[in-house]
Amino acid sequence: MKEQLEAIRVEALERIAEVEDIKTLQDIRITYLGKKGSLTSVLKGMGKLSKEERPVVGEIANKVRDAITTSLEAKIEVLENAALEKQLEAESIDVTLPGRPVKVGGPHLLTSIVEEIEDLFIGMGYEIKEGPEVETDYFNFEALNLPKNHPARDMQDTFYITNELLLRTHTSPVQARTMREYKGIKPFKMICPGKVYRRDNDDATHSHQFTQIEGLYVDKNVRMSDLKGTLDTFAKKMFGEDRSIRLRPSFFPFTEPSVEMDISCKVCNGEGCSVCKGTGWIEILGGGMVHPNVLEMAGYDPQVYSGFAFGMGPERIAMLKYGVNDIRTFYTNDVRFLKQYHQA
Amino acid sequence: MLVSYNWLKNYVDLGEITPEELAEKITKSGIEVEGVEYVAEESADVVIGYVASCEKHPDADKLNLCQVNVGEETLQIVCGAPNVEQGQKVAVAKPGAKLPGGIKIKRVKLRGVESNGMICSLQELGMDEKYIPSQFADGIFVFPEDAPVGESVNTYLNLDDAVLELDVLANRADAMSMLGVAYEVAAILGEDVNLPEESVTFSEDESAEDYISVNVDAKDLNPYYGAFLIKDVEIKPSPLWMRNYLMAAGIRPINNVVDITNYVLMEYGQPLHAFDYDRFNSKEILVRRAVEGEKIVTLDDQERTLTSDMLVITNGSVPTAIAGVMGGANTEVVEGTKTVLLEAAYFEGSSIRKTVKETGLRSESSSRFEKGVDPNRVKKAGLRACQLLQQYANGKVLTGVAEHDDLDKAEKVVSVITDAINERLGTEITDSELGDIFQRLQFSFDQNENSFTIHVPTRRKDITIFEDMVEEVARIYGYDKLPYTLPQGSNQAGALTGRQLVKRRIKRFMQGAGLMETLTYSLTNEKSVKQLMSPEVKAQNPVPVSLSLPMSEDRKYLRLSILPELLKTLSYNEARNQSDLAYYELGSVFISDETLLTKQPKEQLRLAAALTGKWTEQPWQQEKKEVDFFVAKGIIEGLFNFLNLEVTFKPAKLDNMHHGRTAVIELNENTVGFVGQIHPTLAKELDLRETYVMEVNIDSLLSAFNNVPSYEDIPRYPAVTRDIAFILDKETLAGEVKQKIKEAGAPLVNSVQIFDLYEGANLPEGKKSIAYRLLYQDPNKTLKDEEVDASYERIIETINSEFGAYVRS
Ligand SMILES: [Zn+2]
């Protein structure tokens, strides 16, 4: 009987080794291990064995069963893996073909610049104020120390609607409005971005509509060195830590003293090149200490309060930072231009 | 203001400082120097020669054969200039010399005759044509008789001079003169100013008042008028040095009298005017406002009609000059003028500005009066001119001046304390440093320790208050020496407001949805301003806001819709073969119902979008998907969804829109915008293909929007879905049916979605089938089948009775 069992084991393992499909393996299981299978029929003859022999043969029979089962399962796994492999092979695709496109939109470059500047000043404790684009002569000029017939009004050619209403020529009226909102008592820091308009012929460097960001800080004991430090911080964040700034005296009716700020030229590192017209510096913004008349008109006592203000043009910043060479480009909205600054 | 470096040297010792270095220093101290240019671009190797003889060329009518003595030798030169003559002193380029523009002079034969050099015109020496005196414009330049033969022309013609171009802003009227610039440069360099002489030898026997009296009618506009009288003047060219300086300053020399008034204008910043006394035809000067409609022919031979705002100089009856702007042709100094009536006056800037605006005449004189001249220099300038007329026109200056004078010539007094200046600047300037700065500026002052009382010279009209003095101190001290500090005062948190935050989120949503942001102009033309207004804007009967003085008809009106200009950008791109476009813009429209604007228009924030071409770029493994109504609508639905706002769409017929493919958008039963296809006729006009647009009032959306949504429990009980398809009349609106389902199913029906539309075979004529998916949910318990069934039946009954619809099985 031992010989019989051994013969079954050898034969079964040989057959399992030869098989190449799962169906035949199921047949083999039935042939050897099934209720009518050869191992079962051999074991049916166990009754004829002596009491001593029975456990010995039983153990051998169990070993044979285990050997066949293990071999069957191992073979099934091999065959299943092979089948899956074959299926994956059949499913393969050309991964070098393009993906399904996602529609990509994006911000206008000027929006990106404005938001970058907004975030930078928010970080320094500034709030953002907005105001109307159609302004009164009072807020656009008079409240800013530019009475009617002031010579400096010639500096700005204005689109008038009526004698008293106009398209704002700068975002400064928002400053005048904010000072009145805070009633001459509350210290504040604000910036005001927005669209402004000038009576200019559109060309590579002029646009009748453009954007501006101005800032204003009013408090007790505001110093001109605070303006210098603030603008320096701004310039380094906006244009790079290696930039330096230069302040020059200038003139604006709403500030005294007034400054013009240059940053060192990125192209030539201050050596002088065509971009900076050989000076090593590029003019970037204007500002100054708020004129006492402006404070006083808004209800802030210039003996107690002082302030600084500054203003800049995002178009100019974009032109310098990204090398855009025609201001009209921002307003023609050529899709090939807009796409260049998706990520900006 | 053009400042000649050589001229400036007459007033300030410039030492070894180069024009470029000087420019840099002036810029850093507050007056921007926009450029430094040299009178001649390159210096020429040219000398003064004497034309010993001049004969006709034997073989050429238009050429002359000259023997020219250039000092060491005499050169035979063939010259084609029409004005060459024997006995002249001329500019000679010898063989080997290089002229500006790279011309090299060689020995040549001209029509068989040897020519050893060239007699030069001023143009050939590199001077700007527009400043060359007219008598030399078409020929060679002729030197005065005393010009030294053999010497280089460079210094003699001031060709080595550098000209600094100063951008003088409105506040620095003082820098509109050589003396003003001299004071500025002296303060920067710490040097002294050498003032010019005003020493006139008056002719004792007669006085100006014997010949002229001055009466000022418009005293408010003309506080000072001085009239000098100079007899026996000899009209001739002014001295060469004066002509050189004038040319460098951008003024073309005319004759000695005119040149002298211009020279003093540049030197003192005080405009003067010379009348021909013999043609003045009266012994009285009357300064008054012009009579409305009064006429004068000005120096440029134009007849000008005057208004009552303008100030005129008259001879008692007729105008002889527009005060401070331009003289009259009838009293102009000409070749035969013998007696000069010289005006030195102070005219108020505001009046001059108005006159300039109305006449369009802007001159060196008017621009100085506009900014304001120095009251203490008016009469001095007159005297200076008299001195020069005596010197260079052999004039006899009559004693005294006929004048009207109630001009305030007092100096302003400003007091400052050192500490206050330091507090404002953030500096630690000492008392003695401060005193030194005032000294350099040549401001006289009284000092009591840290307290200064400063007498501001009248030339510096810009300094009237403490803050002005702070700027003076800062700029002479040096802006570059100011420390870097950050604000020390009260701190506030910076943050976007809710509205600003939502605006940014709306932009992000639109960008995420695949649209590019644009910026178009707010100004548009008459046709566009009336197009594509959203119905709720149109309902307000807006009157387009128009500019009183537009630059062009194309940019005259403030937009009432963003779409017309946005569509133009689509056309712009289409014309450049960029055809698949999805654009949006967030910006204001300007709504007013006033024909004559008395108050600011309402500025409403609107979101516009325009789509055309393929929605999916480079479609791959899927069919080409063109933009359609539902793409546009999907974007709006997405936006409102994103903002948790419920919105409904209703079919609408709007101008310039496709009548079957347009819907108005309603939020809480108010129209807030529209979406649809633009009318094919409009599309054709704009060279656009099928194009879809939308516009939404963002202000109304922002006010409905809740920035802080309240928390809702996540449902704990399972939801039940039921699908239902109705056979409906084709005209029945799917959205209305959906609304009814919701109402009939309330409160158990949580949401209703349309998921299928079928039209075609197996359906009766004129019918369509629409499938809805209903989501039942009870927040408090698990729904029972009976409850859902009952609701379901109720819905079917309602839809059947409302729309005559039945369930498709
Ligand atoms: Zn550079």
mmCIF file with all atom_site columns, C-alpha atoms in Angstrom, chain B residues 218-336:
data_model
loop_
_atom_site.group_PDB
_atom_site.id
_atom_site.type_symbol
_atom_site.label_atom_id
_atom_site.label_alt_id
_atom_site.label_comp_id
_atom_site.label_asym_id
_atom_site.label_entity_id
_atom_site.label_seq_id
_atom_site.pdbx_PDB_ins_code
_atom_site.Cartn_x
_atom_site.Cartn_y
_atom_site.Cartn_z
_atom_site.occupancy
_atom_site.B_iso_or_equiv
_atom_site.pdbx_formal_charge
_atom_site.auth_seq_id
_atom_site.auth_comp_id
_atom_site.auth_asym_id
_atom_site.auth_atom_id
_atom_site.pdbx_PDB_model_num
ATOM 1   C CA . ALA B 1 218 ? -5.794  145.559 -15.001 1.00 0.00 ? 218 ALA B CA 1
ATOM 2   C CA . LYS B 1 219 ? -3.733  146.024 -11.825 1.00 0.00 ? 219 LYS B CA 1
ATOM 3   C CA . ASP B 1 220 ? -4.662  142.563 -10.530 1.00 0.00 ? 220 ASP B CA 1
ATOM 4   C CA . LEU B 1 221 ? -3.002  140.875 -13.499 1.00 0.00 ? 221 LEU B CA 1
ATOM 5   C CA . ASN B 1 222 ? -0.113  143.292 -13.926 1.00 0.00 ? 222 ASN B CA 1
ATOM 6   C CA . PRO B 1 223 ? 1.374   144.565 -10.658 1.00 0.00 ? 223 PRO B CA 1
ATOM 7   C CA . TYR B 1 224 ? 4.559   145.856 -12.306 1.00 0.00 ? 224 TYR B CA 1
ATOM 8   C CA . TYR B 1 225 ? 5.191   147.404 -15.697 1.00 0.00 ? 225 TYR B CA 1
ATOM 9   C CA . GLY B 1 226 ? 8.464   149.176 -16.479 1.00 0.00 ? 226 GLY B CA 1
ATOM 10  C CA . ALA B 1 227 ? 9.231   150.889 -19.789 1.00 0.00 ? 227 ALA B CA 1
ATOM 11  C CA . PHE B 1 228 ? 12.788  151.863 -20.799 1.00 0.00 ? 228 PHE B CA 1
ATOM 12  C CA . LEU B 1 229 ? 13.622  153.954 -23.792 1.00 0.00 ? 229 LEU B CA 1
ATOM 13  C CA . ILE B 1 230 ? 16.752  153.427 -25.891 1.00 0.00 ? 230 ILE B CA 1
ATOM 14  C CA . LYS B 1 231 ? 17.436  155.840 -28.744 1.00 0.00 ? 231 LYS B CA 1
ATOM 15  C CA . ASP B 1 232 ? 19.685  155.634 -31.785 1.00 0.00 ? 232 ASP B CA 1
ATOM 16  C CA . VAL B 1 233 ? 20.022  151.880 -31.777 1.00 0.00 ? 233 VAL B CA 1
ATOM 17  C CA . GLU B 1 234 ? 21.904  150.294 -34.618 1.00 0.00 ? 234 GLU B CA 1
ATOM 18  C CA . ILE B 1 235 ? 20.315  147.032 -35.748 1.00 0.00 ? 235 ILE B CA 1
ATOM 19  C CA . LYS B 1 236 ? 23.027  144.501 -36.605 1.00 0.00 ? 236 LYS B CA 1
ATOM 20  C CA . PRO B 1 237 ? 24.042  140.982 -35.631 1.00 0.00 ? 237 PRO B CA 1
ATOM 21  C CA . SER B 1 238 ? 24.663  140.475 -31.947 1.00 0.00 ? 238 SER B CA 1
ATOM 22  C CA . PRO B 1 239 ? 28.190  139.548 -30.792 1.00 0.00 ? 239 PRO B CA 1
ATOM 23  C CA . LEU B 1 240 ? 29.268  136.049 -31.735 1.00 0.00 ? 240 LEU B CA 1
ATOM 24  C CA . TRP B 1 241 ? 29.524  134.845 -28.106 1.00 0.00 ? 241 TRP B CA 1
ATOM 25  C CA . MET B 1 242 ? 25.926  135.859 -27.506 1.00 0.00 ? 242 MET B CA 1
ATOM 26  C CA . ARG B 1 243 ? 24.774  134.129 -30.672 1.00 0.00 ? 243 ARG B CA 1
ATOM 27  C CA . ASN B 1 244 ? 26.694  131.029 -29.611 1.00 0.00 ? 244 ASN B CA 1
ATOM 28  C CA . TYR B 1 245 ? 25.042  130.941 -26.190 1.00 0.00 ? 245 TYR B CA 1
ATOM 29  C CA . LEU B 1 246 ? 21.599  131.523 -27.654 1.00 0.00 ? 246 LEU B CA 1
ATOM 30  C CA . MET B 1 247 ? 22.069  128.719 -30.156 1.00 0.00 ? 247 MET B CA 1
ATOM 31  C CA . ALA B 1 248 ? 23.228  126.418 -27.376 1.00 0.00 ? 248 ALA B CA 1
ATOM 32  C CA . ALA B 1 249 ? 20.104  127.353 -25.417 1.00 0.00 ? 249 ALA B CA 1
ATOM 33  C CA . GLY B 1 250 ? 17.966  126.480 -28.420 1.00 0.00 ? 250 GLY B CA 1
ATOM 34  C CA . ILE B 1 251 ? 17.217  130.004 -29.583 1.00 0.00 ? 251 ILE B CA 1
ATOM 35  C CA . ARG B 1 252 ? 17.902  131.162 -33.133 1.00 0.00 ? 252 ARG B CA 1
ATOM 36  C CA . PRO B 1 253 ? 19.735  134.488 -33.259 1.00 0.00 ? 253 PRO B CA 1
ATOM 37  C CA . ILE B 1 254 ? 17.903  137.240 -35.195 1.00 0.00 ? 254 ILE B CA 1
ATOM 38  C CA . ASN B 1 255 ? 19.484  140.648 -34.593 1.00 0.00 ? 255 ASN B CA 1
ATOM 39  C CA . ASN B 1 256 ? 21.128  142.413 -31.670 1.00 0.00 ? 256 ASN B CA 1
ATOM 40  C CA . VAL B 1 257 ? 17.964  143.887 -30.123 1.00 0.00 ? 257 VAL B CA 1
ATOM 41  C CA . VAL B 1 258 ? 15.959  140.695 -30.284 1.00 0.00 ? 258 VAL B CA 1
ATOM 42  C CA . ASP B 1 259 ? 18.961  138.622 -29.236 1.00 0.00 ? 259 ASP B CA 1
ATOM 43  C CA . ILE B 1 260 ? 19.579  140.820 -26.211 1.00 0.00 ? 260 ILE B CA 1
ATOM 44  C CA . THR B 1 261 ? 16.002  140.479 -24.972 1.00 0.00 ? 261 THR B CA 1
ATOM 45  C CA . ASN B 1 262 ? 16.270  136.723 -25.453 1.00 0.00 ? 262 ASN B CA 1
ATOM 46  C CA . TYR B 1 263 ? 19.669  136.605 -23.809 1.00 0.00 ? 263 TYR B CA 1
ATOM 47  C CA . VAL B 1 264 ? 18.384  138.404 -20.707 1.00 0.00 ? 264 VAL B CA 1
ATOM 48  C CA . LEU B 1 265 ? 15.297  136.203 -20.746 1.00 0.00 ? 265 LEU B CA 1
ATOM 49  C CA . MET B 1 266 ? 17.553  133.162 -20.498 1.00 0.00 ? 266 MET B CA 1
ATOM 50  C CA . GLU B 1 267 ? 19.978  134.779 -18.082 1.00 0.00 ? 267 GLU B CA 1
ATOM 51  C CA . TYR B 1 268 ? 17.478  136.289 -15.584 1.00 0.00 ? 268 TYR B CA 1
ATOM 52  C CA . GLY B 1 269 ? 14.417  134.209 -16.378 1.00 0.00 ? 269 GLY B CA 1
ATOM 53  C CA . GLN B 1 270 ? 12.603  137.473 -16.989 1.00 0.00 ? 270 GLN B CA 1
ATOM 54  C CA . PRO B 1 271 ? 10.827  137.867 -20.312 1.00 0.00 ? 271 PRO B CA 1
ATOM 55  C CA . LEU B 1 272 ? 11.307  141.276 -21.952 1.00 0.00 ? 272 LEU B CA 1
ATOM 56  C CA . HIS B 1 273 ? 9.707   142.757 -25.001 1.00 0.00 ? 273 HIS B CA 1
ATOM 57  C CA . ALA B 1 274 ? 11.125  145.352 -27.395 1.00 0.00 ? 274 ALA B CA 1
ATOM 58  C CA . PHE B 1 275 ? 8.740   147.594 -29.330 1.00 0.00 ? 275 PHE B CA 1
ATOM 59  C CA . ASP B 1 276 ? 9.729   149.878 -32.204 1.00 0.00 ? 276 ASP B CA 1
ATOM 60  C CA . TYR B 1 277 ? 8.903   153.184 -30.493 1.00 0.00 ? 277 TYR B CA 1
ATOM 61  C CA . ASP B 1 278 ? 8.446   155.069 -33.759 1.00 0.00 ? 278 ASP B CA 1
ATOM 62  C CA . ARG B 1 279 ? 5.770   152.618 -34.816 1.00 0.00 ? 279 ARG B CA 1
ATOM 63  C CA . PHE B 1 280 ? 4.122   152.567 -31.383 1.00 0.00 ? 280 PHE B CA 1
ATOM 64  C CA . ASN B 1 281 ? 2.269   155.708 -32.418 1.00 0.00 ? 281 ASN B CA 1
ATOM 65  C CA . SER B 1 282 ? 1.575   157.026 -28.963 1.00 0.00 ? 282 SER B CA 1
ATOM 66  C CA . LYS B 1 283 ? 3.195   158.302 -25.812 1.00 0.00 ? 283 LYS B CA 1
ATOM 67  C CA . GLU B 1 284 ? 1.089   156.091 -23.617 1.00 0.00 ? 284 GLU B CA 1
ATOM 68  C CA . ILE B 1 285 ? 1.164   152.457 -22.686 1.00 0.00 ? 285 ILE B CA 1
ATOM 69  C CA . LEU B 1 286 ? -2.161  151.185 -21.443 1.00 0.00 ? 286 LEU B CA 1
ATOM 70  C CA . VAL B 1 287 ? -2.336  147.672 -20.048 1.00 0.00 ? 287 VAL B CA 1
ATOM 71  C CA . ARG B 1 288 ? -5.861  146.341 -19.940 1.00 0.00 ? 288 ARG B CA 1
ATOM 72  C CA . ARG B 1 289 ? -8.046  143.334 -20.514 1.00 0.00 ? 289 ARG B CA 1
ATOM 73  C CA . ALA B 1 290 ? -8.886  142.866 -24.176 1.00 0.00 ? 290 ALA B CA 1
ATOM 74  C CA . VAL B 1 291 ? -12.316 143.714 -25.443 1.00 0.00 ? 291 VAL B CA 1
ATOM 75  C CA . GLU B 1 292 ? -14.179 140.583 -26.465 1.00 0.00 ? 292 GLU B CA 1
ATOM 76  C CA . GLY B 1 293 ? -13.589 140.048 -30.195 1.00 0.00 ? 293 GLY B CA 1
ATOM 77  C CA . GLU B 1 294 ? -10.739 142.561 -30.414 1.00 0.00 ? 294 GLU B CA 1
ATOM 78  C CA . LYS B 1 295 ? -8.104  141.568 -33.004 1.00 0.00 ? 295 LYS B CA 1
ATOM 79  C CA . ILE B 1 296 ? -4.329  141.687 -33.231 1.00 0.00 ? 296 ILE B CA 1
ATOM 80  C CA . VAL B 1 297 ? -1.825  140.451 -35.814 1.00 0.00 ? 297 VAL B CA 1
ATOM 81  C CA . THR B 1 298 ? 0.974   138.811 -33.848 1.00 0.00 ? 298 THR B CA 1
ATOM 82  C CA . LEU B 1 299 ? 4.682   138.540 -34.734 1.00 0.00 ? 299 LEU B CA 1
ATOM 83  C CA . ASP B 1 300 ? 4.038   135.293 -36.576 1.00 0.00 ? 300 ASP B CA 1
ATOM 84  C CA . ASP B 1 301 ? 1.688   137.206 -38.940 1.00 0.00 ? 301 ASP B CA 1
ATOM 85  C CA . GLN B 1 302 ? -1.405  135.450 -37.632 1.00 0.00 ? 302 GLN B CA 1
ATOM 86  C CA . GLU B 1 303 ? -4.515  137.449 -36.915 1.00 0.00 ? 303 GLU B CA 1
ATOM 87  C CA . ARG B 1 304 ? -5.786  136.538 -33.452 1.00 0.00 ? 304 ARG B CA 1
ATOM 88  C CA . THR B 1 305 ? -9.164  137.249 -31.977 1.00 0.00 ? 305 THR B CA 1
ATOM 89  C CA . LEU B 1 306 ? -8.964  138.105 -28.299 1.00 0.00 ? 306 LEU B CA 1
ATOM 90  C CA . THR B 1 307 ? -11.288 137.433 -25.397 1.00 0.00 ? 307 THR B CA 1
ATOM 91  C CA . SER B 1 308 ? -11.935 139.509 -22.294 1.00 0.00 ? 308 SER B CA 1
ATOM 92  C CA . ASP B 1 309 ? -9.833  137.050 -20.211 1.00 0.00 ? 309 ASP B CA 1
ATOM 93  C CA . MET B 1 310 ? -6.695  138.124 -22.051 1.00 0.00 ? 310 MET B CA 1
ATOM 94  C CA . LEU B 1 311 ? -4.366  140.887 -21.039 1.00 0.00 ? 311 LEU B CA 1
ATOM 95  C CA . VAL B 1 312 ? -3.102  143.202 -23.788 1.00 0.00 ? 312 VAL B CA 1
ATOM 96  C CA . ILE B 1 313 ? -0.539  145.964 -24.047 1.00 0.00 ? 313 ILE B CA 1
ATOM 97  C CA . THR B 1 314 ? -2.009  148.858 -26.019 1.00 0.00 ? 314 THR B CA 1
ATOM 98  C CA . ASN B 1 315 ? -0.888  152.256 -27.144 1.00 0.00 ? 315 ASN B CA 1
ATOM 99  C CA . GLY B 1 316 ? -3.993  153.666 -25.534 1.00 0.00 ? 316 GLY B CA 1
ATOM 100 C CA . SER B 1 317 ? -6.213  152.609 -28.378 1.00 0.00 ? 317 SER B CA 1
ATOM 101 C CA . VAL B 1 318 ? -5.080  149.473 -30.245 1.00 0.00 ? 318 VAL B CA 1
ATOM 102 C CA . PRO B 1 319 ? -3.341  146.334 -28.908 1.00 0.00 ? 319 PRO B CA 1
ATOM 103 C CA . THR B 1 320 ? 0.388   146.159 -29.589 1.00 0.00 ? 320 THR B CA 1
ATOM 104 C CA . ALA B 1 321 ? 1.049   142.879 -27.806 1.00 0.00 ? 321 ALA B CA 1
ATOM 105 C CA . ILE B 1 322 ? -0.688  139.990 -26.054 1.00 0.00 ? 322 ILE B CA 1
ATOM 106 C CA . ALA B 1 323 ? 0.869   140.522 -22.631 1.00 0.00 ? 323 ALA B CA 1
ATOM 107 C CA . GLY B 1 324 ? 3.569   137.995 -21.808 1.00 0.00 ? 324 GLY B CA 1
ATOM 108 C CA . VAL B 1 325 ? 2.709   135.778 -24.762 1.00 0.00 ? 325 VAL B CA 1
ATOM 109 C CA . MET B 1 326 ? 3.548   137.433 -28.086 1.00 0.00 ? 326 MET B CA 1
ATOM 110 C CA . GLY B 1 327 ? 4.143   140.892 -29.516 1.00 0.00 ? 327 GLY B CA 1
ATOM 111 C CA . GLY B 1 328 ? 2.207   142.497 -32.319 1.00 0.00 ? 328 GLY B CA 1
ATOM 112 C CA . ALA B 1 329 ? 3.532   142.727 -35.869 1.00 0.00 ? 329 ALA B CA 1
ATOM 113 C CA . ASN B 1 330 ? 2.657   146.431 -35.992 1.00 0.00 ? 330 ASN B CA 1
ATOM 114 C CA . THR B 1 331 ? 5.333   147.401 -33.445 1.00 0.00 ? 331 THR B CA 1
ATOM 115 C CA . GLU B 1 332 ? 7.946   144.761 -34.206 1.00 0.00 ? 332 GLU B CA 1
ATOM 116 C CA . VAL B 1 333 ? 11.637  145.759 -34.127 1.00 0.00 ? 333 VAL B CA 1
ATOM 117 C CA . VAL B 1 334 ? 12.843  145.671 -37.740 1.00 0.00 ? 334 VAL B CA 1
ATOM 118 C CA . GLU B 1 335 ? 15.902  146.502 -39.808 1.00 0.00 ? 335 GLU B CA 1
ATOM 119 C CA . GLY B 1 336 ? 15.276  150.266 -39.702 1.00 0.00 ? 336 GLY B CA 1
#
